[in-house]
PDB file of C-alpha atoms in Angstrom:
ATOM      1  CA  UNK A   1     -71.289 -54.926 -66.311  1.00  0.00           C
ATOM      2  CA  UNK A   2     -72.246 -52.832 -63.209  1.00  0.00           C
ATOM      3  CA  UNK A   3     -73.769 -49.683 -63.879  1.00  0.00           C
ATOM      4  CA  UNK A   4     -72.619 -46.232 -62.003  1.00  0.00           C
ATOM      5  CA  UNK A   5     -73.553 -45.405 -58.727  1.00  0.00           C
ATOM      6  CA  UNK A   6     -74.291 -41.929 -58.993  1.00  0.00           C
ATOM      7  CA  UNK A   7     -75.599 -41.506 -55.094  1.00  0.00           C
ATOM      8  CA  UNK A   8     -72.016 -42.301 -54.307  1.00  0.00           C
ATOM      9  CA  UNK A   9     -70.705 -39.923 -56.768  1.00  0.00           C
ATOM     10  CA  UNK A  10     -73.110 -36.933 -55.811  1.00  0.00           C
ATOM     11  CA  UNK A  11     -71.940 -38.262 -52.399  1.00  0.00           C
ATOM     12  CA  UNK A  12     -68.102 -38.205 -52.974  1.00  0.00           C
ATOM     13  CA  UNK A  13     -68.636 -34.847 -54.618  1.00  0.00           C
ATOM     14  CA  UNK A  14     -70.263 -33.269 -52.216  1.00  0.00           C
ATOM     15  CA  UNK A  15     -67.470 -34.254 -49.620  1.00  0.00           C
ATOM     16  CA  UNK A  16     -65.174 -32.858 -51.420  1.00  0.00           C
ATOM     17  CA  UNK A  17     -66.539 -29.620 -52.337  1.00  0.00           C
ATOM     18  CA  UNK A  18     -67.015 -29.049 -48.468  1.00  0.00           C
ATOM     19  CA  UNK A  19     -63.070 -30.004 -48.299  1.00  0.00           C
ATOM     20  CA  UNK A  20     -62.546 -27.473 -50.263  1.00  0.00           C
ATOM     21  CA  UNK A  21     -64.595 -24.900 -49.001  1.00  0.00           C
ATOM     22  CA  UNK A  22     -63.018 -25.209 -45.483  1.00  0.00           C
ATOM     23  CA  UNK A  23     -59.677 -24.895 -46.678  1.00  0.00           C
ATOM     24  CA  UNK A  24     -60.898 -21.792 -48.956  1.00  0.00           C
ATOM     25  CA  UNK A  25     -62.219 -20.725 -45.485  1.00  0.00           C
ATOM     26  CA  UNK A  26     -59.277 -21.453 -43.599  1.00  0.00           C
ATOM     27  CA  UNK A  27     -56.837 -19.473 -45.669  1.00  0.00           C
ATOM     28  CA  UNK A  28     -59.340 -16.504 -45.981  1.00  0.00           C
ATOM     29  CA  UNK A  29     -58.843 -16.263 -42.225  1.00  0.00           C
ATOM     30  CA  UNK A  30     -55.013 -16.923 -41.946  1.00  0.00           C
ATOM     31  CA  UNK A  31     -54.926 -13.765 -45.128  1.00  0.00           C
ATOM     32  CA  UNK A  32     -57.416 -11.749 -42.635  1.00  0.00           C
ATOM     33  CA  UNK A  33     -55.118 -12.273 -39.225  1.00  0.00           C
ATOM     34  CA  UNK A  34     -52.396 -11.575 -41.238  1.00  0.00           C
ATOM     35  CA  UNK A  35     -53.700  -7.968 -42.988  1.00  0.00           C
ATOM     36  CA  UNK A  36     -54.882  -6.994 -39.929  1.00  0.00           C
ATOM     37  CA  UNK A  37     -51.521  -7.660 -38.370  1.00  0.00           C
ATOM     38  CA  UNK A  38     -49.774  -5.309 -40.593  1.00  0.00           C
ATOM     39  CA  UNK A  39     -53.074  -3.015 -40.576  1.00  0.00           C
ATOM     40  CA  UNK A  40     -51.769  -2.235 -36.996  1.00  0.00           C
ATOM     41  CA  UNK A  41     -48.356  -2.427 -36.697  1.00  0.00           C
ATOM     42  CA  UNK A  42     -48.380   0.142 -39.838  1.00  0.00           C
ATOM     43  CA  UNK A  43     -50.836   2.468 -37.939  1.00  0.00           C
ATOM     44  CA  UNK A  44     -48.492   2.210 -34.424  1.00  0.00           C
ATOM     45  CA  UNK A  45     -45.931   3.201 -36.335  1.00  0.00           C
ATOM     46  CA  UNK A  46     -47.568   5.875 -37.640  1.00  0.00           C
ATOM     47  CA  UNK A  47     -48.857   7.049 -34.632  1.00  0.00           C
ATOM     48  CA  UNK A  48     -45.867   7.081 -33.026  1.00  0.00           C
ATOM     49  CA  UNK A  49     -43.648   8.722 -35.714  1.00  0.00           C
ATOM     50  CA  UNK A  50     -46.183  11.609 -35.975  1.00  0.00           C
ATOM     51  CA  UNK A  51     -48.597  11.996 -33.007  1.00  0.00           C
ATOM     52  CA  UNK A  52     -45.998  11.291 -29.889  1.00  0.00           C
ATOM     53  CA  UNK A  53     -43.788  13.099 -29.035  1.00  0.00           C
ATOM     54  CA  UNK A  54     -40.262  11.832 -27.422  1.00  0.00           C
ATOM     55  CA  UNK A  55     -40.246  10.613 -23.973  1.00  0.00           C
ATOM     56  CA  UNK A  56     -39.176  12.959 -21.662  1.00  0.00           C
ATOM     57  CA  UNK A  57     -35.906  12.314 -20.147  1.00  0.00           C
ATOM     58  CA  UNK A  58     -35.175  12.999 -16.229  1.00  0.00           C
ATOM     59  CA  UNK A  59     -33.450  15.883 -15.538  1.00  0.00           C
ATOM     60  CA  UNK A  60     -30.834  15.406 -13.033  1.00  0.00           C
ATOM     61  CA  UNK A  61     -30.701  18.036 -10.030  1.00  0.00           C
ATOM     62  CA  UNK A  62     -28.185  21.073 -10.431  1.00  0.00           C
ATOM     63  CA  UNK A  63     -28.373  22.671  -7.124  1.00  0.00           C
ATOM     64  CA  UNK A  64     -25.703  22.201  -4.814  1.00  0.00           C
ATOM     65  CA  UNK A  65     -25.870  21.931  -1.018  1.00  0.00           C
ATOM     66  CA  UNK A  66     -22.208  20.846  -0.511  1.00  0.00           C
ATOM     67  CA  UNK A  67     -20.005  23.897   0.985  1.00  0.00           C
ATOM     68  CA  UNK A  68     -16.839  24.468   2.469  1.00  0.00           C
ATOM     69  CA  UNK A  69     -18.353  24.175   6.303  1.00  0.00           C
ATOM     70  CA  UNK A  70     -20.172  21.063   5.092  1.00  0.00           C
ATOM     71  CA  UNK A  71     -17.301  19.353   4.501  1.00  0.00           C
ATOM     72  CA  UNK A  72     -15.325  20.097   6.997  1.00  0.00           C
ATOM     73  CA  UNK A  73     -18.537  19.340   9.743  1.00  0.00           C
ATOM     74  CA  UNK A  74     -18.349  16.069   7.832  1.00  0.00           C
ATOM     75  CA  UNK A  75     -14.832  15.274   7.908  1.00  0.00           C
ATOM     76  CA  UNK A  76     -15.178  16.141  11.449  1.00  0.00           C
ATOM     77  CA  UNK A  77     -17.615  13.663  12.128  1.00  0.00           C
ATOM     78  CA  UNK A  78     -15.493  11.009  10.253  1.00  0.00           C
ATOM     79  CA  UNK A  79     -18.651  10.449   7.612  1.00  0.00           C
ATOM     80  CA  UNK A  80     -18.007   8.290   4.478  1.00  0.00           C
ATOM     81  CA  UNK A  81     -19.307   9.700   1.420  1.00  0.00           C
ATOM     82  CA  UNK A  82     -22.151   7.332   0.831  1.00  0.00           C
ATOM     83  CA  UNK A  83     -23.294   8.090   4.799  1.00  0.00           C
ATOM     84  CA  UNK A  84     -23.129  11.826   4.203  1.00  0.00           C
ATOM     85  CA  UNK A  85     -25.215  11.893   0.789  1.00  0.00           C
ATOM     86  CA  UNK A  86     -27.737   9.638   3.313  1.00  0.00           C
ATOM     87  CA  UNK A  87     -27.461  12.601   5.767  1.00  0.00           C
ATOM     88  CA  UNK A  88     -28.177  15.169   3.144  1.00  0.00           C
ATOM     89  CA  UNK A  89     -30.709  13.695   1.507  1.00  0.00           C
ATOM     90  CA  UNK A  90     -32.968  13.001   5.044  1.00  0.00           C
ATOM     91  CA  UNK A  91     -32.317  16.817   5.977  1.00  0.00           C
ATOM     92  CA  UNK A  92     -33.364  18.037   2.483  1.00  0.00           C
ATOM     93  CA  UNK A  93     -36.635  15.774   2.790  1.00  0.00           C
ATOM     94  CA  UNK A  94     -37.361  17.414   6.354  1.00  0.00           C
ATOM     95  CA  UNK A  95     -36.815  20.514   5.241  1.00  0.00           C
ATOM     96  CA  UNK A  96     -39.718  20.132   2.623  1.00  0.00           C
ATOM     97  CA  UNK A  97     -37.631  20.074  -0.783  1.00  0.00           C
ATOM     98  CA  UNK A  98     -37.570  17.562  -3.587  1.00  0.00           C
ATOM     99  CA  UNK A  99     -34.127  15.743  -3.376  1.00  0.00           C
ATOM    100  CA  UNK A 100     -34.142  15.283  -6.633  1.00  0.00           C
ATOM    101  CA  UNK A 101     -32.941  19.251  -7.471  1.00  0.00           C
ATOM    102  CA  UNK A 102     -29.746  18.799  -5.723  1.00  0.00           C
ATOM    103  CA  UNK A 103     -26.714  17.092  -6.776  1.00  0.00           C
ATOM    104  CA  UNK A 104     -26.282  14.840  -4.042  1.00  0.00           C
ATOM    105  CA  UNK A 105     -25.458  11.337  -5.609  1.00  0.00           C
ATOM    106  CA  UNK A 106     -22.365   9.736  -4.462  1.00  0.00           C
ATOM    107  CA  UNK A 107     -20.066  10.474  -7.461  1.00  0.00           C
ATOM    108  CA  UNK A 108     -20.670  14.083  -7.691  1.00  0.00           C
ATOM    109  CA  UNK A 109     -21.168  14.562  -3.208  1.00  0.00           C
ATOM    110  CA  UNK A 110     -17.317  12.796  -3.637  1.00  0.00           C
ATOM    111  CA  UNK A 111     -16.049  14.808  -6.636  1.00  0.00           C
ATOM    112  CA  UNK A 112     -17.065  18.311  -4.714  1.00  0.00           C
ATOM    113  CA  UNK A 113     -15.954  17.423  -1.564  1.00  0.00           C
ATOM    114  CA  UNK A 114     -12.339  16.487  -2.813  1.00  0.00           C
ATOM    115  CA  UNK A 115     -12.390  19.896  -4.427  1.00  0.00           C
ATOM    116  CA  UNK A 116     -13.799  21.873  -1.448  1.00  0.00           C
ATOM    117  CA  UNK A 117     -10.745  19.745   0.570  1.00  0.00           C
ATOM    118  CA  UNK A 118      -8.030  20.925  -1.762  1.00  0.00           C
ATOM    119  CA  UNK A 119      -9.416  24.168  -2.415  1.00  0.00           C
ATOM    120  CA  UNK A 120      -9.161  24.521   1.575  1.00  0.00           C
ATOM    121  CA  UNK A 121      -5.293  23.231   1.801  1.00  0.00           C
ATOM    122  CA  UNK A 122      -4.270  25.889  -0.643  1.00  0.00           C
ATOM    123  CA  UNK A 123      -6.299  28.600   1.349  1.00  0.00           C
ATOM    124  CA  UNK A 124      -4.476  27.347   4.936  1.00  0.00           C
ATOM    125  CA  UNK A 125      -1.095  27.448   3.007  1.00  0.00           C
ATOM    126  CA  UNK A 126      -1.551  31.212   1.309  1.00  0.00           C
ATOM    127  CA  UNK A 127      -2.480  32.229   4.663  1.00  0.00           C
ATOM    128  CA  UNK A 128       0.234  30.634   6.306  1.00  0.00           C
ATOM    129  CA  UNK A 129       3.042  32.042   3.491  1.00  0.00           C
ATOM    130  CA  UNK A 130       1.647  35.597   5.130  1.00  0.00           C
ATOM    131  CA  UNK A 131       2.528  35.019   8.708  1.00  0.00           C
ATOM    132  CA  UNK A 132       5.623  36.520   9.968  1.00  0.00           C
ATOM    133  CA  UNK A 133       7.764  34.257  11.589  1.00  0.00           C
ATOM    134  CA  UNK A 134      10.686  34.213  13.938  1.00  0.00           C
ATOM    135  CA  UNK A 135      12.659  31.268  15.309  1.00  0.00           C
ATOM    136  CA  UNK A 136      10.541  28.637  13.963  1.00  0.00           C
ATOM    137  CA  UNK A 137      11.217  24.769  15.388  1.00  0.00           C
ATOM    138  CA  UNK A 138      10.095  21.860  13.134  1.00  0.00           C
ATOM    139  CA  UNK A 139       8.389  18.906  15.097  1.00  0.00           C
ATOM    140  CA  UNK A 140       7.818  15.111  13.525  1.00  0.00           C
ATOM    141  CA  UNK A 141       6.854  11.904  15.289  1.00  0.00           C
ATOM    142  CA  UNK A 142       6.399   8.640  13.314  1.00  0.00           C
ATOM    143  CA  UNK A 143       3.141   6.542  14.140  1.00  0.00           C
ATOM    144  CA  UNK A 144       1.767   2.897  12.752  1.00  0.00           C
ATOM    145  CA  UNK A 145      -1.733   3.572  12.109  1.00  0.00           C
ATOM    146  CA  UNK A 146      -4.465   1.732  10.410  1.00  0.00           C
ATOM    147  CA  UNK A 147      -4.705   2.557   6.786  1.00  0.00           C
ATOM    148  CA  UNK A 148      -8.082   4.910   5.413  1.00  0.00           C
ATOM    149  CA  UNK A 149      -9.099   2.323   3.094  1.00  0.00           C
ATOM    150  CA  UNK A 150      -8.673  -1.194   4.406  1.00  0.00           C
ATOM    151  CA  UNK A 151      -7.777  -2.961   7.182  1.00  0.00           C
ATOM    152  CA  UNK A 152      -3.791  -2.814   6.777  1.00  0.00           C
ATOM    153  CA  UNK A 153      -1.815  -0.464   8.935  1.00  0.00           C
ATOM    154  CA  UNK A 154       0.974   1.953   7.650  1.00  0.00           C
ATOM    155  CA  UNK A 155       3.463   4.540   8.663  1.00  0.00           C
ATOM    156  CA  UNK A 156       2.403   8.066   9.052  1.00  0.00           C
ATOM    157  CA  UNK A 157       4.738  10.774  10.126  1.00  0.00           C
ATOM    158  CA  UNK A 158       3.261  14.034  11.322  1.00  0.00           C
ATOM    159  CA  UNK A 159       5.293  17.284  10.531  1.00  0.00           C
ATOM    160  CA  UNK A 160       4.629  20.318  12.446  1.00  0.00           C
ATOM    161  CA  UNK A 161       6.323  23.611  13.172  1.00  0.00           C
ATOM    162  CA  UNK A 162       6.130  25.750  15.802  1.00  0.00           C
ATOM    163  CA  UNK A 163       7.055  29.688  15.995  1.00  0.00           C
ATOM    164  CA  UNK A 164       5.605  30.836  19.262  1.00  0.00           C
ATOM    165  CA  UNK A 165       2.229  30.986  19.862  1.00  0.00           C
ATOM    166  CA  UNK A 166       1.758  29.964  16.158  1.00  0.00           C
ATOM    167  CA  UNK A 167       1.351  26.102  15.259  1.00  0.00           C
ATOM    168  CA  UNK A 168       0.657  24.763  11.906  1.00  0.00           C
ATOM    169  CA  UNK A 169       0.281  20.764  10.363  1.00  0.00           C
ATOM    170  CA  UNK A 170       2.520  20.912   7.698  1.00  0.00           C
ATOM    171  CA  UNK A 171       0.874  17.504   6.201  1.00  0.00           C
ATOM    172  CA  UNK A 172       0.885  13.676   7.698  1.00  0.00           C
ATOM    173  CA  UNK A 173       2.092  11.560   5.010  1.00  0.00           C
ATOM    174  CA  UNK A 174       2.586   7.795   4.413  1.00  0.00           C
ATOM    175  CA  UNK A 175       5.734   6.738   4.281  1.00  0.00           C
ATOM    176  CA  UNK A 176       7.507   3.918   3.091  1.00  0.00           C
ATOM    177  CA  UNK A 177       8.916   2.998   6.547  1.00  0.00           C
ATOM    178  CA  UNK A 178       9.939   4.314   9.646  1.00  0.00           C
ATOM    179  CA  UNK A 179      13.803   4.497   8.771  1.00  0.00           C
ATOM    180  CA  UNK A 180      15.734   7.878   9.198  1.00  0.00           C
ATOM    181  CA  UNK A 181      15.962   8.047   5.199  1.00  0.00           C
ATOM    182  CA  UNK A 182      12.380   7.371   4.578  1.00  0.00           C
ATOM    183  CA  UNK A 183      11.575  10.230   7.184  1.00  0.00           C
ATOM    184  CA  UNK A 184      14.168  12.966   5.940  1.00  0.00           C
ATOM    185  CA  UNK A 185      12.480  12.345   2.573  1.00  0.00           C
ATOM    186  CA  UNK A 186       9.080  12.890   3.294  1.00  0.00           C
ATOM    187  CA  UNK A 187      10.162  16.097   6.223  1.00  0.00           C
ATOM    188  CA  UNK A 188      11.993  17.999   3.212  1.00  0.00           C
ATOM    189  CA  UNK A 189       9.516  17.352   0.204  1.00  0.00           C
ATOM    190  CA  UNK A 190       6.886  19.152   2.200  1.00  0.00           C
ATOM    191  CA  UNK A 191       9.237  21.686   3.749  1.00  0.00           C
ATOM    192  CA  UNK A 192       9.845  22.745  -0.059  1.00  0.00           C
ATOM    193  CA  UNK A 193       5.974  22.601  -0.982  1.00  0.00           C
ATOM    194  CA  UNK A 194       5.407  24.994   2.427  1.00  0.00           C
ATOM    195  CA  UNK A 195       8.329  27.084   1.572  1.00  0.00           C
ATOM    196  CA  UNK A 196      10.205  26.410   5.026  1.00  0.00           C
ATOM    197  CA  UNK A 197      13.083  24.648   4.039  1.00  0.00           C
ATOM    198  CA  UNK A 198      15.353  27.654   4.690  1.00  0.00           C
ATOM    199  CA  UNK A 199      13.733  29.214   7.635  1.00  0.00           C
ATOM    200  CA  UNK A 200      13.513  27.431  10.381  1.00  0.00           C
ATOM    201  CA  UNK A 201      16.451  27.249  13.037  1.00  0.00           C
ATOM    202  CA  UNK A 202      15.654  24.349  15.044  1.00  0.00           C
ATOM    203  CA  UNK A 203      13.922  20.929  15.394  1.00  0.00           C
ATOM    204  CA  UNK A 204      12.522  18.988  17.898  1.00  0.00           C
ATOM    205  CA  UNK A 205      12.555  15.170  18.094  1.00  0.00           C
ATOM    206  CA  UNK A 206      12.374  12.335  20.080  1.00  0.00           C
ATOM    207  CA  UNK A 207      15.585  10.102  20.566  1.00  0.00           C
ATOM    208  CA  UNK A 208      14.788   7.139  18.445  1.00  0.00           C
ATOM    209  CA  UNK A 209      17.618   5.701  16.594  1.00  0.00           C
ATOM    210  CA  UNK A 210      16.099   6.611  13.578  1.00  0.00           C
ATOM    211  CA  UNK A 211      15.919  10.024  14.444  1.00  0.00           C
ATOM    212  CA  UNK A 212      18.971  10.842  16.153  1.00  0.00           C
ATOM    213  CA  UNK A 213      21.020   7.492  15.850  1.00  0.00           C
ATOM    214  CA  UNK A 214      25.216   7.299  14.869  1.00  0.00           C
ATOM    215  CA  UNK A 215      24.191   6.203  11.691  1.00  0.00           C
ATOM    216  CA  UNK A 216      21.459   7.493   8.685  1.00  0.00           C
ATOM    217  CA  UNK A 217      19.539   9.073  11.177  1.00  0.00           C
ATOM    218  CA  UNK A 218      16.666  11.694   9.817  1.00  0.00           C
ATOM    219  CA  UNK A 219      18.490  14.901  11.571  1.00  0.00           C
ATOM    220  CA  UNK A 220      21.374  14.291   9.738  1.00  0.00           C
ATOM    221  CA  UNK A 221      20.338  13.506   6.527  1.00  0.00           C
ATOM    222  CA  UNK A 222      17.977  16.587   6.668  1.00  0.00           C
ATOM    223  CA  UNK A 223      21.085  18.851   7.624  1.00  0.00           C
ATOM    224  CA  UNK A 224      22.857  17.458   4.654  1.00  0.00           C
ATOM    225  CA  UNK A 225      19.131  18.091   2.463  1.00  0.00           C
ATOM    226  CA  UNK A 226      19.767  21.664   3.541  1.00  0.00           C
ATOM    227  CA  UNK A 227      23.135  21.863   3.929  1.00  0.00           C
ATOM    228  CA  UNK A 228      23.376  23.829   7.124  1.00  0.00           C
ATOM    229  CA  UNK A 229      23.239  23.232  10.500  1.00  0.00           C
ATOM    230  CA  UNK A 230      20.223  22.848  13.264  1.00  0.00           C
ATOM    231  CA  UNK A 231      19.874  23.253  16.727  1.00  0.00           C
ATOM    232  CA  UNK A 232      18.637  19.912  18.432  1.00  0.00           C
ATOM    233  CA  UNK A 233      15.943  19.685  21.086  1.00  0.00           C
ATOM    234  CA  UNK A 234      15.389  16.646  21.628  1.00  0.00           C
ATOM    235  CA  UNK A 235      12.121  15.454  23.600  1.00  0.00           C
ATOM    236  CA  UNK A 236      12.719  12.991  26.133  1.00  0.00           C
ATOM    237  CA  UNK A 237       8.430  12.531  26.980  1.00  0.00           C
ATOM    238  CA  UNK A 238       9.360   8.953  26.067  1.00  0.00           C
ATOM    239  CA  UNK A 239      12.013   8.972  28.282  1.00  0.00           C
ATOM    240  CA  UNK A 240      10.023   9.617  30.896  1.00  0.00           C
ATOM    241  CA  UNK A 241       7.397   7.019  30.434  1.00  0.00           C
ATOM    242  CA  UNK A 242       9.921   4.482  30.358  1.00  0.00           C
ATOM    243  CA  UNK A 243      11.266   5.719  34.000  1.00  0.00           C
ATOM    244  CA  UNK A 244       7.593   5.823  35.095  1.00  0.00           C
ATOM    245  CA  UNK A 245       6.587   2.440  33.692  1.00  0.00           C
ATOM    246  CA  UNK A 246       9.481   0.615  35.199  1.00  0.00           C
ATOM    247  CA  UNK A 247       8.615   2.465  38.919  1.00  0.00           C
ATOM    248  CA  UNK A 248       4.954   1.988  39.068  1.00  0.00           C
TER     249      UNK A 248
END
C-alpha cells in the first residue's frame, strides 16, 4: 500500500481555503455595493422630502397689452394672429420690458381680440339704433371672393344703407349662392338683427336677374319678407361699363 501524500493534501487544502476566502470576499463586496445603494437612495429621499422645497412653477404673464385700437390697427393691417403676437412681443422687448408679464401667446392674443371685435360690433350697432333717420335706401351687391381661411372662394354679399349723409355696413355675409333666394335671406336676417326691417323706404340694386329678374328675384322675395312695398332704384354702373367696353 501507498502511504498519504500529505504535501498534496496541505496543498489541496490550502487551494481551497483561498477559494473560499475570495468568494467570502466577493460577496462581502456585492453586500457593501448593495447597503450603500440603499444608504443613499434612503438619504435622497430624505433630503428631498424634508430639506427641498417644491420646484417653483412659472408664472404665466397677466398684463395685457391688447386694446380696442390695437386691434383694429391690426385688422387694418390685415395681421394674422401669430404675426401680431410676433409684433407685440419685438415692441415690448424694445421698449425694455420682460415679455414674459404680458399675455401675449397666441391662444389668449386670439381669444381677446375676438372679444375686443365683438365687443366693438355691438358698440357700432347701439350707436347706430340712436341715429335719427329719414328716408333710408338699402344697398347690396353680391361678390365671389376668396375665402379667410383657405384657398377656396365664396359668395359674399355686402348690405349697406344709406340715409343722407349717413352710411353704415350692415354686415358682409357668406352666402350659400348668389341666387335671389339665397340673397333675400341673408338681406332680411340682418335687417331684423339691425332693427331696419320696417324703416327703410327704398333700395338700390343693380339689374342682375337675380336681383330684379321675372322670376325669384331678391326684391321680390324681400317685399313679400316684409310684406309691403319698395321703391326701386336700380343702378345701371354696370350698364355703363358694358356700353363703354364694347366702344373702346
Amino acid at each position: 500500500m501507498y502511504g498519504i501524500d500529505w504535501e498534496l493534501v496541505r496543498k489541496e487544502e490550502r487551494s481551497e481555503a483561498r477559494r473560499i476566502k475570495r468568494e467570502e470576499q466577493v460577496e462581502k463586496h456585492r453586500q457593501s455595493l448593495q447597503n450603500s445603494y440603499f444608504s443613499e437612495n434612503s438619504s435622497d429621499s430624505e433630503v428631498e422630502d424634508e430639506d427641498l422645497d417644491p420646484p417653483l412653477k412659472r408664472k404665466r404673464g397677466t398684463n395685457n397689452v391688447v386694446t380696442m385700437k390695437v386691434v383694429a390697427a391690426l385688422d387694418k393691417a390685415q395681421l394674422t394672429d401669430r404675426n401680431a403676437v410676433h409684433i407685440i412681443i419685438a415692441i415690448i422687448e424694445a421698449l425694455g420690458l420682460d415679455p414674459s408679464l404680458y399675455a401675449i401667446n397666441k391662444a389668449s392674443f386670439q381669444r381677446v381680440r375676438n372679444k375686443l371685435r365683438e365687443k366693438r360690433a355691438l358698440k357700432l350697432k347701439e350707436n347706430f339704433q340712436g341715429e335719427n333717420l329719414e328716408l333710408i335706401t338699402l344697398h347690396w351687391d353680391g361678390k365671389l371672393m376668396k375665402q379667410l381661411l383657405g384657398p377656396d372662394k365664396c359668395d359674399r354679399l355686402a348690405i349697406i344703407i344709406t340715409s343722407g349723409d349717413i352710411e353704415q355696413i350692415l354686415s358682409i355675409p357668406e352666402v350659400l349662392s348668389s341666387t335671389g333666394r339665397d340673397q333675400a335671406d341673408a338681406i332680411f336676417e340682418h335687417l331684423v338683427d339691425w332693427n331696419l326691417d320696417g324703416k327703410f323706404q327704398a333700395l338700390c340694386c343693380d339689374t342682375t336677374n337675380s336681383n330684379l329678374g321675372r322670376f325669384k328675384r331678391a326684391a321680390v322675395l324681400l317685399e313679400q319678407k316684409l310684406g309691403r312695398d319698395i321703391e326701386y332704384f336700380p343702378c345701371r354702373h354696370h350698364i355703363f361699363e358694358i356700353d363703354l367696353k364694347g366702344v373702346f
